[in-house]
Short mmCIF file of C-alpha atoms and ligand atoms in Angstrom, two decimals:
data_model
loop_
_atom_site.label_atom_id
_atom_site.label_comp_id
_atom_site.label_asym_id
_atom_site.label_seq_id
_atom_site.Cartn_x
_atom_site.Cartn_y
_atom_site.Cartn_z
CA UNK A 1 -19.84 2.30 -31.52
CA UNK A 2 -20.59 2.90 -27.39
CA UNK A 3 -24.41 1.88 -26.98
CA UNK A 4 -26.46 4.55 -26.09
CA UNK A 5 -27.88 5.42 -22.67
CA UNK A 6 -30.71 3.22 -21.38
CA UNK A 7 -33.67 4.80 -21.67
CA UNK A 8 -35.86 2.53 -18.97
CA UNK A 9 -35.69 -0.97 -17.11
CA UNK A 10 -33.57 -2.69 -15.04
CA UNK A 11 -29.78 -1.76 -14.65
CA UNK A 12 -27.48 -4.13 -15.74
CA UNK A 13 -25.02 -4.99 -12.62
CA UNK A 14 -21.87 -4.36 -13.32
CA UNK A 15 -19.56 -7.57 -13.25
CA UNK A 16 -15.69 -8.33 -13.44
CA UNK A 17 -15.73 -11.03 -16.25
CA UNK A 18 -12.24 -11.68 -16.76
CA UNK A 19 -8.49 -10.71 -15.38
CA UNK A 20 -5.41 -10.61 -16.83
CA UNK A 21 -1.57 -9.88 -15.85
CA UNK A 22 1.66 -9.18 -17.72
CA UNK A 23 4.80 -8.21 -16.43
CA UNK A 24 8.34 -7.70 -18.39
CA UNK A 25 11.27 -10.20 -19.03
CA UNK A 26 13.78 -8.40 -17.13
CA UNK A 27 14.02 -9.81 -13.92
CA UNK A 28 15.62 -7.58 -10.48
CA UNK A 29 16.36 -9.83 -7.75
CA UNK A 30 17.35 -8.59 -4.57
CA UNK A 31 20.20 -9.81 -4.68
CA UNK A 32 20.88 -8.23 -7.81
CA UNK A 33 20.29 -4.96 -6.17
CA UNK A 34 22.72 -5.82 -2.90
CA UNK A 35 25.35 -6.43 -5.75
CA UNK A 36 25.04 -2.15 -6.53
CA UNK A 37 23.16 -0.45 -3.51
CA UNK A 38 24.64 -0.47 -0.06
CA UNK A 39 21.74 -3.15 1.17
CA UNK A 40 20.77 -6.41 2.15
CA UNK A 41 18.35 -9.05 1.50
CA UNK A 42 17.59 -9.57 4.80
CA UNK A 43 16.60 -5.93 5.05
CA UNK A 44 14.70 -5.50 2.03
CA UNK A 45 12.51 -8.59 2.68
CA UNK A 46 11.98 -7.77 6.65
CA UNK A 47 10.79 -4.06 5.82
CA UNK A 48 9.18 -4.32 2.85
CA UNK A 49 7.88 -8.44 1.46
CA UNK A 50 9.51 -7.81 -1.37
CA UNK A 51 12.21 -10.82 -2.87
CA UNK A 52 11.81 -9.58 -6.80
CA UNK A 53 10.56 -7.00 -9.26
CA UNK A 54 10.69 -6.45 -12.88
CA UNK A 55 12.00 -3.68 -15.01
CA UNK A 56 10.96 -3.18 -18.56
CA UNK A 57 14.20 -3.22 -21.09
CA UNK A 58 15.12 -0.05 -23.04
CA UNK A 59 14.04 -1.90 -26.05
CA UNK A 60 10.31 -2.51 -24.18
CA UNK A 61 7.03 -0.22 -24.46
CA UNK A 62 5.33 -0.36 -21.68
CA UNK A 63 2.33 -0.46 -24.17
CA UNK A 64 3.49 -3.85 -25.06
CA UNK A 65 3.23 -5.17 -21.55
CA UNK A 66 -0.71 -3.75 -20.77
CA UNK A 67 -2.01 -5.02 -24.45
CA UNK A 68 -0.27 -8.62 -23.22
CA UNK A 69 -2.55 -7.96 -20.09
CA UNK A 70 -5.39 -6.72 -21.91
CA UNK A 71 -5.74 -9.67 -24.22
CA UNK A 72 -5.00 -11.92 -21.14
CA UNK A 73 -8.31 -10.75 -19.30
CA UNK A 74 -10.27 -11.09 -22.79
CA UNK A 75 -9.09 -14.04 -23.00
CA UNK A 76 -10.39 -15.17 -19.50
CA UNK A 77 -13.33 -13.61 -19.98
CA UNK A 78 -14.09 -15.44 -23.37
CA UNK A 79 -14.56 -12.36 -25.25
CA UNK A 80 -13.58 -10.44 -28.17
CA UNK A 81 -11.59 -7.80 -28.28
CA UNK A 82 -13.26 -6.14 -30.61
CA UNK A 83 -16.27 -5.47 -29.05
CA UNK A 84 -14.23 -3.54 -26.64
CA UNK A 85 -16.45 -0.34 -25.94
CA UNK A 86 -13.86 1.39 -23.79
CA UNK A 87 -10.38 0.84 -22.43
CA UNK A 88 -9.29 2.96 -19.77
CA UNK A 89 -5.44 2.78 -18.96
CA UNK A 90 -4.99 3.89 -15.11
CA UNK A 91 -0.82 5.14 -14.90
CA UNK A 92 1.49 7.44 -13.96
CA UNK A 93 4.52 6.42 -16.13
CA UNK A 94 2.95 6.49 -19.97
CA UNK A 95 5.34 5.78 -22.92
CA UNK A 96 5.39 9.31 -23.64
CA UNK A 97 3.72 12.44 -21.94
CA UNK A 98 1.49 12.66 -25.10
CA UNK A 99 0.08 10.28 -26.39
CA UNK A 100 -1.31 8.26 -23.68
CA UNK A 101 -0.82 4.70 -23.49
CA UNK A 102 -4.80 3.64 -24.45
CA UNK A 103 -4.92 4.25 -27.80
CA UNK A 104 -1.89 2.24 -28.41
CA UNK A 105 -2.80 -0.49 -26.34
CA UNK A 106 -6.36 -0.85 -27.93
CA UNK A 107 -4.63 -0.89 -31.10
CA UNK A 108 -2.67 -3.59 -30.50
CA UNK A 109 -4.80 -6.03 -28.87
CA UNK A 110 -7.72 -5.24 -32.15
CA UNK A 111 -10.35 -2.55 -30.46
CA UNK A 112 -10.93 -0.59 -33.17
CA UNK A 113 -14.06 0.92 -31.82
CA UNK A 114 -12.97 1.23 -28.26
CA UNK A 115 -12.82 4.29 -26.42
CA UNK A 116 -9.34 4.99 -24.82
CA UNK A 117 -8.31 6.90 -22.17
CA UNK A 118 -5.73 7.39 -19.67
CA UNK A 119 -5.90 8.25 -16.33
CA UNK A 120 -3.89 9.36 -13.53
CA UNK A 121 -4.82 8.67 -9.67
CA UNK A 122 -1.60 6.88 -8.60
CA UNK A 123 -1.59 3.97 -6.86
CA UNK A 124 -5.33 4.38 -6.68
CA UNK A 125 -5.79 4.81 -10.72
CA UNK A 126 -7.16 1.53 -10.95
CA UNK A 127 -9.89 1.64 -8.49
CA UNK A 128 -10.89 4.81 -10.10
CA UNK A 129 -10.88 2.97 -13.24
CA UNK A 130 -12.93 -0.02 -12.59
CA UNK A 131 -15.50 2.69 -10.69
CA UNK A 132 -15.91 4.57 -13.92
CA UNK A 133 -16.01 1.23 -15.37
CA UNK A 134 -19.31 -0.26 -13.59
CA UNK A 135 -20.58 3.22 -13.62
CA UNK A 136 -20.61 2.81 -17.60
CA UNK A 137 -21.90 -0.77 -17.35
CA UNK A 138 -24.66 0.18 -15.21
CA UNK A 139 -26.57 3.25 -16.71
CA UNK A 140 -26.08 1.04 -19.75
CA UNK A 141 -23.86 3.84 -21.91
CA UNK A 142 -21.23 0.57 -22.37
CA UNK A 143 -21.52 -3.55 -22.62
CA UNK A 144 -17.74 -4.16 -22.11
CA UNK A 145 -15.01 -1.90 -20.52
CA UNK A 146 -11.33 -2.68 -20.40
CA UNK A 147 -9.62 -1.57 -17.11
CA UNK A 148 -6.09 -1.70 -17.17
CA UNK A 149 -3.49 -0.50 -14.53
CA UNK A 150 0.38 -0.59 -16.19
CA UNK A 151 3.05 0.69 -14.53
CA UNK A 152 6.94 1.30 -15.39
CA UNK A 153 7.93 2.71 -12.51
CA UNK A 154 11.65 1.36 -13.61
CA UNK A 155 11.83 4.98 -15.59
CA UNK A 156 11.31 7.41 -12.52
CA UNK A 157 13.45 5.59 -9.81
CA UNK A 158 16.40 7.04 -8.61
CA UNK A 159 18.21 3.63 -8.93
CA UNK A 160 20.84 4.94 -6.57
CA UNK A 161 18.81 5.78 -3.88
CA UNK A 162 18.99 2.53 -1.66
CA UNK A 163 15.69 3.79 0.33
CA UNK A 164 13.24 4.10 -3.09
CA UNK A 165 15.23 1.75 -5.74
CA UNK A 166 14.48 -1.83 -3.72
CA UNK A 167 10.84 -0.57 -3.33
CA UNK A 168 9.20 -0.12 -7.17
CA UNK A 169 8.46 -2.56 -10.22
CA UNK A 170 7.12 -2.68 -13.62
CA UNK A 171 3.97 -4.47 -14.84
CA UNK A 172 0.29 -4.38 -15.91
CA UNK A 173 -2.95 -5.92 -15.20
CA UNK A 174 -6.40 -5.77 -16.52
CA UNK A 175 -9.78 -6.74 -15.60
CA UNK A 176 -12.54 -6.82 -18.25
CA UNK A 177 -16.14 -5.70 -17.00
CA UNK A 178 -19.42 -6.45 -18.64
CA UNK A 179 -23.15 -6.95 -17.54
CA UNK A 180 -23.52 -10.01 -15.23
CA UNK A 181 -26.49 -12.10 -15.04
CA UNK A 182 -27.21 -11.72 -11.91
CA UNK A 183 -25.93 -11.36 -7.84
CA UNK A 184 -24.04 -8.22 -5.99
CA UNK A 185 -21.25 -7.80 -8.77
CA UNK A 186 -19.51 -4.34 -8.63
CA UNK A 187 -20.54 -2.59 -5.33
CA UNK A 188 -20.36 1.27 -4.59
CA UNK A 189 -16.71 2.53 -3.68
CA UNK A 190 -15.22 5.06 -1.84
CA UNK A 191 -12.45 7.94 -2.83
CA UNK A 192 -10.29 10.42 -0.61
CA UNK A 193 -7.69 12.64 -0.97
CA UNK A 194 -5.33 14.82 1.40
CA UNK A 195 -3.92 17.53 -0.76
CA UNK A 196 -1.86 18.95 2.47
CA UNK A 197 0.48 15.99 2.41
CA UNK A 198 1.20 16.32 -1.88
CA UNK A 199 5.23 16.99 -0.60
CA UNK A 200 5.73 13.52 0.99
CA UNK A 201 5.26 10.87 -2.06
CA UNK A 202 5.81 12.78 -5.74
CA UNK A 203 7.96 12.96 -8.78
CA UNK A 204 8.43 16.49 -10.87
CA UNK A 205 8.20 16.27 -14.28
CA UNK A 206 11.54 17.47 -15.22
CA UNK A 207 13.92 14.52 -14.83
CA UNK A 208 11.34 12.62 -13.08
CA UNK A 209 12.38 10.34 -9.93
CA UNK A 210 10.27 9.01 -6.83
CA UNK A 211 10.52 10.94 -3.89
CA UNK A 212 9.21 9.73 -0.28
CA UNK A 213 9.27 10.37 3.13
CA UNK A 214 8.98 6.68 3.79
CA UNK A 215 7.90 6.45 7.29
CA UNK A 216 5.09 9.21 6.95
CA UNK A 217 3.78 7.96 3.82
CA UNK A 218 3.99 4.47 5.51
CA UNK A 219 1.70 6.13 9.03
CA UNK A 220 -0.65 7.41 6.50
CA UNK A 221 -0.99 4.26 4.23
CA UNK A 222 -2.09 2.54 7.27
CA UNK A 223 -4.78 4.46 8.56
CA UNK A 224 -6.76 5.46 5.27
CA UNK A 225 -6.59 2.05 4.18
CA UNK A 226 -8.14 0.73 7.29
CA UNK A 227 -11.08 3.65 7.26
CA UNK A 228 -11.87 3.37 3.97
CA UNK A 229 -12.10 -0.49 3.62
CA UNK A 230 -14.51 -0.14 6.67
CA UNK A 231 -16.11 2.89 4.94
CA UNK A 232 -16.55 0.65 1.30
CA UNK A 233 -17.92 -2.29 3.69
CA UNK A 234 -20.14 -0.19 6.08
CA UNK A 235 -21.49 1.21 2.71
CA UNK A 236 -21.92 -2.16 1.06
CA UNK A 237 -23.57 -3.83 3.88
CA UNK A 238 -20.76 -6.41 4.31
CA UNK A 239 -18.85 -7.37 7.47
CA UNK A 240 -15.47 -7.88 7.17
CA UNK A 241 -16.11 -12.22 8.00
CA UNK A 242 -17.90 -11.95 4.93
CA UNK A 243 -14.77 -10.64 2.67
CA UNK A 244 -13.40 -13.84 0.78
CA UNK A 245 -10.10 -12.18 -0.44
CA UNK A 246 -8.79 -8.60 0.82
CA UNK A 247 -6.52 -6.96 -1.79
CA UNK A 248 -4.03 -3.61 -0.84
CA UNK A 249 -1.98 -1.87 -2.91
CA UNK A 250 0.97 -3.80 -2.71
CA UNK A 251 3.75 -1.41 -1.47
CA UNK A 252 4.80 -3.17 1.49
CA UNK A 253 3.26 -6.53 2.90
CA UNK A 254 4.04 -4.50 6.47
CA UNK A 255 1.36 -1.71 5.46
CA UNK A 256 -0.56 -4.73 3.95
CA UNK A 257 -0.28 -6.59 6.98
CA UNK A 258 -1.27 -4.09 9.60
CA UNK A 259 -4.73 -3.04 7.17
CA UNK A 260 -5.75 -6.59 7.60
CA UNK A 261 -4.55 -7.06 10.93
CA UNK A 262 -6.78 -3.50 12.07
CA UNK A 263 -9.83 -5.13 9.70
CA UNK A 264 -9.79 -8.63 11.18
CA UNK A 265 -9.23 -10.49 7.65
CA UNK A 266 -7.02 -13.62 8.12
CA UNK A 267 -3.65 -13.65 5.99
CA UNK A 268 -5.08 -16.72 4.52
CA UNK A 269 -7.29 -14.83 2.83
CA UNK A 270 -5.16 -11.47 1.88
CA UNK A 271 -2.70 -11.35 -0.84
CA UNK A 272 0.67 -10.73 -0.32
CA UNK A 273 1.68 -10.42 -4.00
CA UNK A 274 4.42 -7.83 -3.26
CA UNK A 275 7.07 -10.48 -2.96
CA UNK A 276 7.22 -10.97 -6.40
CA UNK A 277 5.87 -7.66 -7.99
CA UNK A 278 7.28 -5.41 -5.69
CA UNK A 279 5.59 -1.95 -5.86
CA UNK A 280 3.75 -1.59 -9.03
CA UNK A 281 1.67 1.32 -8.01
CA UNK A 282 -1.86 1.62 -10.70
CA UNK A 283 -0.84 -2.04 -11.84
CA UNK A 284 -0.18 -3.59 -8.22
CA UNK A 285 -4.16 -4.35 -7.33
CA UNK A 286 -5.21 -6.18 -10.92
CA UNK A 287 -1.55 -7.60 -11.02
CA UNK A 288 -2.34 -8.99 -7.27
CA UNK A 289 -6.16 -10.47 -8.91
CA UNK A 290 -4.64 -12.75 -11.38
CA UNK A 291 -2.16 -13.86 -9.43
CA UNK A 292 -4.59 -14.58 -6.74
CA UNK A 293 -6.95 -16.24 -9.59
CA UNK A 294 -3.92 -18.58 -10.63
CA UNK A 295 -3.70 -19.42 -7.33
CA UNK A 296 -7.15 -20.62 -6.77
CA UNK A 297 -8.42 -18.18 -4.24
CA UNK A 298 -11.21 -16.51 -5.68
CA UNK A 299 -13.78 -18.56 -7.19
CA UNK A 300 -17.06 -17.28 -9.04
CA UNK A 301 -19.27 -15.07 -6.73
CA UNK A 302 -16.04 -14.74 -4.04
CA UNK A 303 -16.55 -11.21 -2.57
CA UNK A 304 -13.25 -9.34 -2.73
CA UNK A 305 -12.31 -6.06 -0.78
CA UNK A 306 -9.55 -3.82 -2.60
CA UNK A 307 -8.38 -1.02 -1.14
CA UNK A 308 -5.32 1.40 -2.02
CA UNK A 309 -3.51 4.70 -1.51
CA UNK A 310 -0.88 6.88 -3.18
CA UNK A 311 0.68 10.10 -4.06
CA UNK A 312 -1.70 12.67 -3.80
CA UNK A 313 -2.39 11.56 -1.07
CA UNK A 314 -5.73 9.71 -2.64
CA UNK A 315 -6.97 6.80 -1.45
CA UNK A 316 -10.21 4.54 -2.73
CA UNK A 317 -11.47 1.45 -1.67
CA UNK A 318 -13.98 -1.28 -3.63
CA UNK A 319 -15.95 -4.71 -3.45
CA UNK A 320 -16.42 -6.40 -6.00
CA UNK A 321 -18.31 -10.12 -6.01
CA UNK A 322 -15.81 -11.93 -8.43
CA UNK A 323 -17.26 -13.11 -11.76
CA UNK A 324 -20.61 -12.93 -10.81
CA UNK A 325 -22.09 -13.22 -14.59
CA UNK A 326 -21.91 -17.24 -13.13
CA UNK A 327 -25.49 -19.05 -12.55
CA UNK A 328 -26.31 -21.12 -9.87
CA UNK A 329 -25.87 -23.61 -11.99
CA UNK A 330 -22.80 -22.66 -13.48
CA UNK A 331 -21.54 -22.10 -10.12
CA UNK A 332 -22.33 -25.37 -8.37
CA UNK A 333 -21.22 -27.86 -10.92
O1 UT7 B 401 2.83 3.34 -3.24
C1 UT7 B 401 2.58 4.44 -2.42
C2 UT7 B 401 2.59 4.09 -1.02
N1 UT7 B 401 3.93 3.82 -0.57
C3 UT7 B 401 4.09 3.26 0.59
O2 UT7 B 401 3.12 2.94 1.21
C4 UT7 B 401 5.48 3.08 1.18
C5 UT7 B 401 5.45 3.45 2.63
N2 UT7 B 401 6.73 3.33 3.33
C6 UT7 B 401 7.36 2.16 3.54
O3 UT7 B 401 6.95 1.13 3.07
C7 UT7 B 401 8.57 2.14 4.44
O4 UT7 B 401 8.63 3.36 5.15
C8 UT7 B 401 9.91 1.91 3.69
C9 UT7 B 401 9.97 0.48 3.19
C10 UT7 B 401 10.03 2.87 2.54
C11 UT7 B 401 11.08 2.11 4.63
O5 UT7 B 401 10.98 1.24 5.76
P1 UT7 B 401 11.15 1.81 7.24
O6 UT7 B 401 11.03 0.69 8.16
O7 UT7 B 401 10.19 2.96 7.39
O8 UT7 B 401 12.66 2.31 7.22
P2 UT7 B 401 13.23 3.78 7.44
O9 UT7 B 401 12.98 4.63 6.27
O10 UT7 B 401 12.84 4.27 8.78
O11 UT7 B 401 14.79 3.47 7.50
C12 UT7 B 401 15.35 2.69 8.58
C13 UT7 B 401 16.82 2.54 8.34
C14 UT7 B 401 17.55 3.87 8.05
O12 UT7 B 401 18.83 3.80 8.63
P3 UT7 B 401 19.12 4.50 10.05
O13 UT7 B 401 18.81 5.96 9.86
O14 UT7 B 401 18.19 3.84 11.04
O15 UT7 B 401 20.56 4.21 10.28
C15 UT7 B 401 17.69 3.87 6.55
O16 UT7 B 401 18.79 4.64 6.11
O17 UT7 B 401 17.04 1.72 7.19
C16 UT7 B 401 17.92 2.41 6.27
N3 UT7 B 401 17.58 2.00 4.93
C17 UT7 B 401 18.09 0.91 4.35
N4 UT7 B 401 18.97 0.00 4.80
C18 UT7 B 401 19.28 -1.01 3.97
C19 UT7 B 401 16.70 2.58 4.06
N5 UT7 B 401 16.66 1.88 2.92
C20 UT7 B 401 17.50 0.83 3.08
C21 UT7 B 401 17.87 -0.23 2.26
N6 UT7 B 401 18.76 -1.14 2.75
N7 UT7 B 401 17.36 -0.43 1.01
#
């Protein structure tokens, strides 16, 4: 059962304890996709980053892949899943229309009491989620929340459009947040949306494919992602030298690129993950965590900036101090 609202004391601070990253079997190379689509390697990788992507199988839930990240980031976290209080699933491209994919996934990774819901804020859905997540964490109505973004964005590409099917992937990450002991963890975040632009990135829901004006989408990505990663760090009190690791949404290391570029991060210190993910939209910012985790860039109390936009358009940027449950102690040795 959810713990009940705090009724006095200090907040708990909201802390990412654990991360966790999935992705399917199938693997799309580029040079699997020159083989069918009038393209190029060359072209795909200048334009866009991207070398590889996955696509789920027919025989594949997409269920399967976020409950493989789910348990992933408990694992990391060295928790339980069962004392999962709520798992909030952040995507676009669900199983089935109804239900939504939480309730499966928190049955198969053993949440029995969890909470599950889905949500839908595009690329962006996971930022929302690990908001609502902290939020929960802090006014003390949760002790462990499941975010998960999982994408299989495989299903609503038109795979003979040569200008949308090199761009998407399929995948899922999760992060698992809990009270930390102590430090910044979670920070306040920031949210936008331009309803006037809806026509330039969206699928219908009859026969659903990707549509985008690329170029526009790509002008737009740029800007909001610089404004509100300056917003989130204006409203943090953090200057941009002080970001450890900047993550984007993933749709193009270009876009990615130019945000860091306009913010004064170094690349050394931005992820590029979009090589081998391609665009995973909800997925692409906790897929581009453990990947940057593996690779050893964030350590305990490293202060990441994520930002990301999408359809909508909606756009929502977040800083987070990474696993700061850690203790001085812990930390140092
Ligand atoms: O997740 C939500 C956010 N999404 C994004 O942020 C994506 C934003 N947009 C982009 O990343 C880029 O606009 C794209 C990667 C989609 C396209 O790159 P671009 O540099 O804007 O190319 P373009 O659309 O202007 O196309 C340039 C040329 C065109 O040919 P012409 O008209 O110059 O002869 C296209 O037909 O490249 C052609 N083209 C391709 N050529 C080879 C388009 N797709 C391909 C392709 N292979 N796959």
């Amino acid at each position: 059962m959810t713990a009940s609202p705090r009724s006095g004391g200090e907040r708990p601070t909201p802390t990412i304890l654990g991360v966790g990253a999935a992705v399917p079997s199938q693997l799309i190379t580029n040079a699997d996709l020159v083989a069918r689509l009038d393209t190029s390697d060359e072209w795909i990788v200048r334009r866009t980053g991207i070398r590889e992507r996955r696509h789920l199988r027919e025989t594949e839930t997409l269920a399967e892949i976020a409950a493989a990240a789910c348990t992933d980031a408990i694992i990391d976290a060295g928790c339980s899943a069962a004392g999962v209080d709520h798992l909030i699933v952040a995507t676009i491209t669900p199983d089935r229309l109804t239900p939504g994919l939480a309730p499966a996934v928190a049955a198969r990774i053993g949440a029995p009491s969890a909470g599950v819901l889905d949500i839908n804020a595009a690329c962006c859905g996971f930022l929302y989620g690990l908001d609502q997540a902290a939020a929960l964490i802090e006014s003390g109505r949760a002790r462990s929340v499941l975010v998960c973004g999982a994408e299989a964005l495989s299903r609503i590409t038109d795979h003979e459009d040569r200008a949308t099917a090199v761009l998407f992937g399929d995948g899922a990450g999760a992060v698992l947040v809990g009270p930390g002991a102590r430090g910044r963890g979670i920070g306040s975040f920031v949210f936008g949306y331009d309803d006037t632009l809806a026509d330039t990135l969206y699928a219908e829901r009859e026969g659903p494919r990707l549509r985008m004006a690329g170029q526009q989408v790509y002008r737009h990505a740029v800007h909001r992602m610089t404004e509100a990663a300056q917003e989130v760090l204006a409203a943090n009190g953090v200057s941009a030298e002080e970001v450890d690791y900047f993550v984007a949404h993933q749709a193009n290391a270009r876009i990615v690129s130019a945000v860091a570029d306009a913010l004064g991060v170094p690349h050394e210190k931005v992820s590029f993950n979009v090589e081998w993910t391609a665009n995973t939209s909800a997925a692409s910012i906790p897929l581009a965590l453990a990947a940057a985790q593996r690779e050893g860039h964030l350590q305990p109390g490293s202060l990441v900036a994520m930002v990301a936009f999408g359809a909508g358009f909606v756009w929502a940027a977040g800083l987070a101090a990474w696993k700061d449950n850690m203790t001085e102690t812990t930390r140092s040795s």
